[in-house]
mmCIF file of C-alpha atoms and ligand atoms in Angstrom:
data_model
loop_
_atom_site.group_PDB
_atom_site.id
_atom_site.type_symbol
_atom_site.label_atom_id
_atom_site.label_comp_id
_atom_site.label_asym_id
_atom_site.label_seq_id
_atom_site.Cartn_x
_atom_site.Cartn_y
_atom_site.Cartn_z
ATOM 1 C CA UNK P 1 3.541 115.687 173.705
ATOM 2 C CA UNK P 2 -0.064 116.138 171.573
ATOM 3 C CA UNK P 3 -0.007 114.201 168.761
ATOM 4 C CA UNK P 4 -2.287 114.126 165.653
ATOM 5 C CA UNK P 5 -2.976 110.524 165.204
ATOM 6 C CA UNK P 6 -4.478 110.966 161.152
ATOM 7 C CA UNK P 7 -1.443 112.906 160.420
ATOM 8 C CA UNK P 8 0.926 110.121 161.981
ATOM 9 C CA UNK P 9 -0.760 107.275 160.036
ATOM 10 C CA UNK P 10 -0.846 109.248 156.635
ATOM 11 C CA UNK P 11 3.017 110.086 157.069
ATOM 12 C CA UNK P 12 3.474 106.571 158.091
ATOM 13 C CA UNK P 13 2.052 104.863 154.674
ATOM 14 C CA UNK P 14 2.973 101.891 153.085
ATOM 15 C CA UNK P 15 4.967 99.684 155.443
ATOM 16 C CA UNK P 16 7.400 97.157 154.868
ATOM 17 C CA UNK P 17 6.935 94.126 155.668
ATOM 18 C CA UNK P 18 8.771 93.513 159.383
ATOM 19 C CA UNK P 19 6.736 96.560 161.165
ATOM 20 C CA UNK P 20 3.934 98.403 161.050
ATOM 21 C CA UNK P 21 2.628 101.445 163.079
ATOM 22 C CA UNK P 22 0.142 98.954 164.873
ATOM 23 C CA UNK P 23 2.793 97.245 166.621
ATOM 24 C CA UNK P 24 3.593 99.890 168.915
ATOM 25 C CA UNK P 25 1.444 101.670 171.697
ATOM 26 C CA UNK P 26 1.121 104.814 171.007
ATOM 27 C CA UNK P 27 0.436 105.462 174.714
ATOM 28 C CA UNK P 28 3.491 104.129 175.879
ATOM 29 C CA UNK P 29 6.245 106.302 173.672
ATOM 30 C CA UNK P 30 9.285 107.078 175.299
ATOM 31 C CA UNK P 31 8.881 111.014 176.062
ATOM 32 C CA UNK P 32 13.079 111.590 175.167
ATOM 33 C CA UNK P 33 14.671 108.964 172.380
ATOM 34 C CA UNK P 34 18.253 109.925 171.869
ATOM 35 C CA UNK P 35 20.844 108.800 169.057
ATOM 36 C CA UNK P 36 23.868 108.455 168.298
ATOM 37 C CA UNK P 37 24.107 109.370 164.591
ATOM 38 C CA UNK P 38 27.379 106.825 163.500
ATOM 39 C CA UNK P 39 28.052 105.523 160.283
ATOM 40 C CA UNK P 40 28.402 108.502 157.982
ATOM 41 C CA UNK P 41 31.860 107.281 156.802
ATOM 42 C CA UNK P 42 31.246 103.942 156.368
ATOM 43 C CA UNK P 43 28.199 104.580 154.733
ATOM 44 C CA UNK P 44 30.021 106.667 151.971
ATOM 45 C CA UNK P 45 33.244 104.104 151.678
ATOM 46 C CA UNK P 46 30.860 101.643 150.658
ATOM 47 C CA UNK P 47 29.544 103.673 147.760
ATOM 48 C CA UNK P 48 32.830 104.524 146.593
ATOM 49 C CA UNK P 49 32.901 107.751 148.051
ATOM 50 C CA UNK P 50 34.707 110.638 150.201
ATOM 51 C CA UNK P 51 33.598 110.434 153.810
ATOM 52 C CA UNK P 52 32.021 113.746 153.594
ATOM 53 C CA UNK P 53 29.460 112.934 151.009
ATOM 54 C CA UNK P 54 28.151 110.320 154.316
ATOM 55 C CA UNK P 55 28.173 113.724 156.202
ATOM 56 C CA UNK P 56 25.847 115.480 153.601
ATOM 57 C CA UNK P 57 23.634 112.109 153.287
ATOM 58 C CA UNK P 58 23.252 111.779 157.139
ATOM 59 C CA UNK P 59 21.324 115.316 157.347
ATOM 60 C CA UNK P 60 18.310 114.158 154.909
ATOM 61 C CA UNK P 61 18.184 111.162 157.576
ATOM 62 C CA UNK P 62 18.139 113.329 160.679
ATOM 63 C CA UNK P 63 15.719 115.977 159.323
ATOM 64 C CA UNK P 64 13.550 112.499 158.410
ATOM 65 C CA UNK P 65 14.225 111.857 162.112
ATOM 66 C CA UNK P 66 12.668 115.160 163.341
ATOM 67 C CA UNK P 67 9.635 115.003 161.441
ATOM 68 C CA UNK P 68 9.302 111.525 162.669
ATOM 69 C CA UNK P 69 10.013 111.991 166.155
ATOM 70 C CA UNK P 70 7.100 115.463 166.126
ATOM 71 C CA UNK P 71 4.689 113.040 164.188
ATOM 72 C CA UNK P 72 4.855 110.471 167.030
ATOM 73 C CA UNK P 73 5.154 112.910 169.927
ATOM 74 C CA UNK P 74 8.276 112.885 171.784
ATOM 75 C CA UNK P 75 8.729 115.437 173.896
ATOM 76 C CA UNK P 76 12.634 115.247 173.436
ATOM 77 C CA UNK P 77 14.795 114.459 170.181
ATOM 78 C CA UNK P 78 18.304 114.581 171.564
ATOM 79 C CA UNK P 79 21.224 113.491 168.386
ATOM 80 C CA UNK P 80 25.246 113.337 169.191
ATOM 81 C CA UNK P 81 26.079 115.489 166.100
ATOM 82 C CA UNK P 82 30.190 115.905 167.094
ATOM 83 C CA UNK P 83 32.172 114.905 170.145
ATOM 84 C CA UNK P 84 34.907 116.587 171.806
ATOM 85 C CA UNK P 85 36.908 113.847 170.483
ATOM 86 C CA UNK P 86 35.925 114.197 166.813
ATOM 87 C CA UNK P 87 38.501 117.189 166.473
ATOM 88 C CA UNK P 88 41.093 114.207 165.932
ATOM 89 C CA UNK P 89 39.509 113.708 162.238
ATOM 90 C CA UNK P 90 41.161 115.225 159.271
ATOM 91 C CA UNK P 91 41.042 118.906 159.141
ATOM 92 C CA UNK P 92 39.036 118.882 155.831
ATOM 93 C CA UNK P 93 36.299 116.674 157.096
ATOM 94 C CA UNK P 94 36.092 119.112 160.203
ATOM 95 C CA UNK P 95 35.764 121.928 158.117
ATOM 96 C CA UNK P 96 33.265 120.241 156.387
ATOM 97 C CA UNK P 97 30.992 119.384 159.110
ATOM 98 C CA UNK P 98 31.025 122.977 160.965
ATOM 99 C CA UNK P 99 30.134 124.533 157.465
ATOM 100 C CA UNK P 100 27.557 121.303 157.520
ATOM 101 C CA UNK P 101 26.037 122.180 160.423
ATOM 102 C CA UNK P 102 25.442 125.823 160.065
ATOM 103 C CA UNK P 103 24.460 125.833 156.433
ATOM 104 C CA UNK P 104 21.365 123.117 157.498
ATOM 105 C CA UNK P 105 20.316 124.470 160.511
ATOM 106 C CA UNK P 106 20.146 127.877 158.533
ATOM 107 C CA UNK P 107 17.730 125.695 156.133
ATOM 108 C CA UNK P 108 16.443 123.918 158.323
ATOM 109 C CA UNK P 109 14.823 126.894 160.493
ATOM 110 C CA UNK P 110 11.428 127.027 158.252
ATOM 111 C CA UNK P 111 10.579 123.529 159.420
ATOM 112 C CA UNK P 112 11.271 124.426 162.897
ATOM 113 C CA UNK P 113 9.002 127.145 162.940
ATOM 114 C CA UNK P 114 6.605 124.674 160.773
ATOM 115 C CA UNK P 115 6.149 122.078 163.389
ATOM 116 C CA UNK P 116 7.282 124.050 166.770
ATOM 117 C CA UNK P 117 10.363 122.878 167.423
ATOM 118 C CA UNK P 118 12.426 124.336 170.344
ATOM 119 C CA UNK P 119 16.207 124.264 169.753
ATOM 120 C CA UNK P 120 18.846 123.286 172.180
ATOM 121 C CA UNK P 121 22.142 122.719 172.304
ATOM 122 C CA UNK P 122 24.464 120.414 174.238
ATOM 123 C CA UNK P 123 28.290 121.335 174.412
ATOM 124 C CA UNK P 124 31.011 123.659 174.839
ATOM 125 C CA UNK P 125 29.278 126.155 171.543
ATOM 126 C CA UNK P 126 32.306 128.697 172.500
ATOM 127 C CA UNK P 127 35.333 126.822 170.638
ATOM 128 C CA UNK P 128 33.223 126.525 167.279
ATOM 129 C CA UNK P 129 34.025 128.517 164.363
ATOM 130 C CA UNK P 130 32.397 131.392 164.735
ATOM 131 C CA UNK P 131 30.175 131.261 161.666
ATOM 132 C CA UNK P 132 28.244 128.167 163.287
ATOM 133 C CA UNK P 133 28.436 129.705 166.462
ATOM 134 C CA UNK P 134 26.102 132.435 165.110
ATOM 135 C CA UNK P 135 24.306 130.513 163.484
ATOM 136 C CA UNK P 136 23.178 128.526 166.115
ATOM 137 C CA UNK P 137 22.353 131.606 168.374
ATOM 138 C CA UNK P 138 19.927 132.548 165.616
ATOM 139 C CA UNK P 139 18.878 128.874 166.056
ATOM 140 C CA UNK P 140 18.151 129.206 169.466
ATOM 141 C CA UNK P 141 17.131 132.857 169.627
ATOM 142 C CA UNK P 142 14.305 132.186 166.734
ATOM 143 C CA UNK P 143 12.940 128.904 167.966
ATOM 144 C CA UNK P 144 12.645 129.854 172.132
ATOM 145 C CA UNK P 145 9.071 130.778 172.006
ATOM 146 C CA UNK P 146 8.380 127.438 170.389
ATOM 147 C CA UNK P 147 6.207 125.031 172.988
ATOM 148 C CA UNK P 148 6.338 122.059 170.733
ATOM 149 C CA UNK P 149 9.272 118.956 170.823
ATOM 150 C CA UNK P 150 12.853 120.090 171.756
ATOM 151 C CA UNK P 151 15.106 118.871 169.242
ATOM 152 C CA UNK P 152 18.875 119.127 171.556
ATOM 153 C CA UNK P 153 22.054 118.619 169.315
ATOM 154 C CA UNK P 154 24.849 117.767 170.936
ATOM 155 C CA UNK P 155 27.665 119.422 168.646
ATOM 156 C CA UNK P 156 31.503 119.441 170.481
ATOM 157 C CA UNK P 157 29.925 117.628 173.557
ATOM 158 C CA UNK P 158 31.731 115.047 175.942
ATOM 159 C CA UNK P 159 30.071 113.772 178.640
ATOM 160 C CA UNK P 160 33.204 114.112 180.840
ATOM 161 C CA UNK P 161 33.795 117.563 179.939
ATOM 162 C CA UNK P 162 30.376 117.933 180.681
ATOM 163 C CA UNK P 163 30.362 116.902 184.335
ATOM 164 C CA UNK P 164 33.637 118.576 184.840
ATOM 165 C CA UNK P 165 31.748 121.438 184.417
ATOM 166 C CA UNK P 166 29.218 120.848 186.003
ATOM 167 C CA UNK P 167 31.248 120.014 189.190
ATOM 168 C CA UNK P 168 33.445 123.379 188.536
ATOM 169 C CA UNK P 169 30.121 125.283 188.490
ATOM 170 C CA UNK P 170 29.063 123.838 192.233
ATOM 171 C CA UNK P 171 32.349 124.437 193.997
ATOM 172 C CA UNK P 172 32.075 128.058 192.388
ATOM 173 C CA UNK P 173 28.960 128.476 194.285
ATOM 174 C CA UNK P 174 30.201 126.758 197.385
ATOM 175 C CA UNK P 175 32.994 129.110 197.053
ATOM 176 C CA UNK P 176 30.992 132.651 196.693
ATOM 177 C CA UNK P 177 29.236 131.415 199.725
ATOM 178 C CA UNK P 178 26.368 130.454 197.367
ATOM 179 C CA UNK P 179 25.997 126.870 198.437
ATOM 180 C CA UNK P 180 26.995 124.524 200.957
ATOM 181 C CA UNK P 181 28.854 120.868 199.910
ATOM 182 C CA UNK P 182 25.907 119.279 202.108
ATOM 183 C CA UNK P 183 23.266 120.714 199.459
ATOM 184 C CA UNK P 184 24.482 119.179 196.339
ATOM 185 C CA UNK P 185 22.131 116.124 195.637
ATOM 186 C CA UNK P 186 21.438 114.121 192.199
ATOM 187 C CA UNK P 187 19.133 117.076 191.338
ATOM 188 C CA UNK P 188 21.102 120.171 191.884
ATOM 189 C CA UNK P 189 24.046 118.215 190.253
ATOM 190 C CA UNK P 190 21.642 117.500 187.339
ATOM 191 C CA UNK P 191 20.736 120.842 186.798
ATOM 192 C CA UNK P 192 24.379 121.852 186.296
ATOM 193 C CA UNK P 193 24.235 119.953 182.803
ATOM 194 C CA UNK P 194 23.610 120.574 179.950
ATOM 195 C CA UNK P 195 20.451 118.629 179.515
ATOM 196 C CA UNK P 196 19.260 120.613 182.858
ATOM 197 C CA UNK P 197 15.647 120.615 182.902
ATOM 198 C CA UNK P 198 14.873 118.291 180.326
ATOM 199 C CA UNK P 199 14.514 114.155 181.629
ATOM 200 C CA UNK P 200 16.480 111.837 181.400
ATOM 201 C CA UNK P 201 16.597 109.207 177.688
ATOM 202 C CA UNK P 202 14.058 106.593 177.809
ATOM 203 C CA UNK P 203 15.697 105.293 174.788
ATOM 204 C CA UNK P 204 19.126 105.631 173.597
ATOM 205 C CA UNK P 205 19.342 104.592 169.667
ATOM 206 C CA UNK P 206 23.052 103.816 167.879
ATOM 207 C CA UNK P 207 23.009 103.105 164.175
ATOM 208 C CA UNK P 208 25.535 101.204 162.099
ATOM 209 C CA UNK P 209 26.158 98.521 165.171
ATOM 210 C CA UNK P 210 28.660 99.795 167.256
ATOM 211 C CA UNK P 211 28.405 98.737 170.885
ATOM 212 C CA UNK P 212 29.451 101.767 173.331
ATOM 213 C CA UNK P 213 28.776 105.112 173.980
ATOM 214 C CA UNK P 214 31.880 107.283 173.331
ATOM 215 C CA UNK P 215 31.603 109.778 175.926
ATOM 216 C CA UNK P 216 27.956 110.154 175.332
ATOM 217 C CA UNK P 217 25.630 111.483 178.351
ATOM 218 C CA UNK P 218 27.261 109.367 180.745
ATOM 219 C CA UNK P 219 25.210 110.600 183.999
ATOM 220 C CA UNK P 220 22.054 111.135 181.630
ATOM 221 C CA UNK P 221 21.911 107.273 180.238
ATOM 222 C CA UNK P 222 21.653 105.078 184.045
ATOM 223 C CA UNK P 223 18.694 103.312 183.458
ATOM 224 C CA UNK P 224 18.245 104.266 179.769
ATOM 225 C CA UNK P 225 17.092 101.346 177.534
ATOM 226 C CA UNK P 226 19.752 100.727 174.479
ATOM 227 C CA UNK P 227 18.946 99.809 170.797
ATOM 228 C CA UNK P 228 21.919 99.483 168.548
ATOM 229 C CA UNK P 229 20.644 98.813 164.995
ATOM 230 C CA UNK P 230 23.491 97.807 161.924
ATOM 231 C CA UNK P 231 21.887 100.348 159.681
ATOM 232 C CA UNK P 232 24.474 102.694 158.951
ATOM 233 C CA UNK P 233 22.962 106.385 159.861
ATOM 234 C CA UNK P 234 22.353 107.779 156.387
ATOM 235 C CA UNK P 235 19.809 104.408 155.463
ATOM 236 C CA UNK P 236 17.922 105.731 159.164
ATOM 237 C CA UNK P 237 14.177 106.166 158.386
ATOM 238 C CA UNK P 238 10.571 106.491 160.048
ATOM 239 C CA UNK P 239 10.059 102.650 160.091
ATOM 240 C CA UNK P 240 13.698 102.470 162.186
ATOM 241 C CA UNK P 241 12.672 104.942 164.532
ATOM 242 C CA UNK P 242 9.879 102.379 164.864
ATOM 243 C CA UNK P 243 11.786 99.613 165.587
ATOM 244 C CA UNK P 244 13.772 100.982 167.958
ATOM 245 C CA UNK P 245 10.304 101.758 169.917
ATOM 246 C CA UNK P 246 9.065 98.650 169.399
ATOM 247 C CA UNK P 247 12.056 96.827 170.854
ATOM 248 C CA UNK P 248 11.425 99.791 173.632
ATOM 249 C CA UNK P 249 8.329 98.303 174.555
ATOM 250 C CA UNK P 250 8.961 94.829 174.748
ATOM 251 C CA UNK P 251 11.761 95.694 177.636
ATOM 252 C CA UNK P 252 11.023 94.645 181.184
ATOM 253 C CA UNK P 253 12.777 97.443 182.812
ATOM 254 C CA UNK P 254 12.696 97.396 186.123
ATOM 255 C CA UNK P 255 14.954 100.477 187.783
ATOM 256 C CA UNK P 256 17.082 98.075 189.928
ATOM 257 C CA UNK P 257 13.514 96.985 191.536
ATOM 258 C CA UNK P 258 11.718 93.146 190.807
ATOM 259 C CA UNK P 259 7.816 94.589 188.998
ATOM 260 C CA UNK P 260 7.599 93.579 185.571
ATOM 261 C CA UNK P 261 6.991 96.396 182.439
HETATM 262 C C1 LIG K 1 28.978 109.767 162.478
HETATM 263 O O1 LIG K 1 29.490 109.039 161.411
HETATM 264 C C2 LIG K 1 29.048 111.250 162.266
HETATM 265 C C3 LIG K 1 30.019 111.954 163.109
HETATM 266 C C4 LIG K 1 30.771 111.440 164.032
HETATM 267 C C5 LIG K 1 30.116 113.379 162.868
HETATM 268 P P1 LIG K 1 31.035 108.691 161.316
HETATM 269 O O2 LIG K 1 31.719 109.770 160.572
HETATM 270 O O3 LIG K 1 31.577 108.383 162.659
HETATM 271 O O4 LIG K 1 30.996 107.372 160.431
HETATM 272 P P2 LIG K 1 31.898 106.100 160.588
HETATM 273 O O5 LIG K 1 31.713 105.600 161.992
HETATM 274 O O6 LIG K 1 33.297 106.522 160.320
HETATM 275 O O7 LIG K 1 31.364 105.147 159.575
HETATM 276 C C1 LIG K 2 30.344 109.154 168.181
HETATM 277 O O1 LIG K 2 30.724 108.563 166.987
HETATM 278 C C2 LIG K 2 30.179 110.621 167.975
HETATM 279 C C3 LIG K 2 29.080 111.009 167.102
HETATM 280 C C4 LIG K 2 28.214 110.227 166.537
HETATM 281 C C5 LIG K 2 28.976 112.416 166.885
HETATM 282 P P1 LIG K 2 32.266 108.262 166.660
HETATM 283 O O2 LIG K 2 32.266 107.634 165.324
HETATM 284 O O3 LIG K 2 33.062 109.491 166.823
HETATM 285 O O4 LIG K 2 32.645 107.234 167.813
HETATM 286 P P2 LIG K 2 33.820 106.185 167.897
HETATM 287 O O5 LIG K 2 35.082 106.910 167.592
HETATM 288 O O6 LIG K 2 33.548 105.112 166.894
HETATM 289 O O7 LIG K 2 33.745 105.657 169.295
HETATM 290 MG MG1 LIG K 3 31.756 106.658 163.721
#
């Protein structure tokens, strides 16, 4: 994606003093970073305070995160807002989070339209409560003429579930007579996702330290380079997302091949 280098460096500023915005190539940024967002709770619990109050505190560090990830041109955001499994927390915190998530992206929409920001989602949208649910048709409805970054939020997504689906949608087809089982390849199975279209993490980013992925784009993430940072997700800022990138770059990866970078 374009990227306006004087506006990256003035919204970069004052660094501290581990990283700076000259110690990563700005020709080599990955094209989609992804993140788990984990932490919230903790975050809160250390303060002294109700879970929830993490919740609220994690949204000022993922709308940072979109403004930082336009600024330095990804083409993809992609964030693992709630998993299938999360349904297993505390009905109030629940509550809390589907009323979170509609009441942002309902503020959130002006910045969106701002900096061009196409909305996705990733999940099963159908089993939320209904007032997200409409909300995040608006969401999507308002920003799909947008050309800029697409900012994907996973929100009741498992990756599982996910290619269940996916595999229920191709024996559909072969069933109608659509399709034969010789067809389906990597790609056509791909495109039964819910990331269809878009490629694959370059970059997968998990804040306050913990080491897996929970059900998290399990087909997406084969050769995806990991970055697990102890920052819990409401400390997250710009010079993090740098970091991560920076680590990014100094990876050999080499695709199951032998060249080097
Ligand atoms: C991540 O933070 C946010 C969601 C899963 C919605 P957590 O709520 O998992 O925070 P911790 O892991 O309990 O600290
Ligand atoms: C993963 O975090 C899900 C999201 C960040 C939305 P969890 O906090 O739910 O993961 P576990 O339970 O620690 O594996
Ligand atoms: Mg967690």
């Amino acid at each position: 994606m374009e990227r306006d280098e004087a506006k990256l460096r003035a919204y970069y500023g004052d660094a501290p003093s581990d990283i700076n915005l000259d110690d990563v190539d700005l020709t080599r940024i990955p094209s989609h970073v992804s993140i788990i967002m984990d932490g919230n709770g903790r975050w809160a619990q250390a303060r002294g305070l109700d879970r929830t109050k993490g919740h609220v505190a994690g949204v000022d560090s993922l709308r940072e995160a979109v403004t930082t990830s336009v600024r330095l041109g990804f083409d993809v955001l992609s964030v693992y807002a709630f998993s299938t499994e999360n349904w297993r927390r505390p009905q109030r915190e629940v509550d809390l989070l589907m009323h979170l998530f509609a009441t942002t992206l309902v503020k959130e929409l002006p910045l969106f339209h701002q900096e061009n920001v196409r909305l996705r989602f990733f999940g099963d949208l159908e089993a939320l409560p209904r007032e997200t649910y409409k909300v995040f048709q608006k969401g999507l409805a308002e920003t799909a003429d947008h050309t800029g970054m697409t900012f994907a939020l996973a929100v009741n997504y498992g990756s599982r579930a996910e290619i269940v689906r996916a595999a229920r949608l191709l024996a559909q087809d072969v069933e109608n007579g659509k399709l034969s089982a010789d067809d389906i390849d990597n790609d056509m199975f791909a495109s039964r996702l819910y990331t269809a279209g878009l490629p694959d993490p370059e970059l997968l980013i998990r804040s306050s330290g913990e080491k897996r992925l929970s059900n998290y784009l399990l087909w997406q993430l084969a050769y995806t380079e990991f970055y697990v940072t102890d920052t819990y997700w409401p400390d997250f800022t710009r010079w993090d997302m740098l970091r991560a990138i920076h680590a990014f770059q100094n990876r050999s990866r080499r695709f199951g091949g032998v060249v080097n970078k």
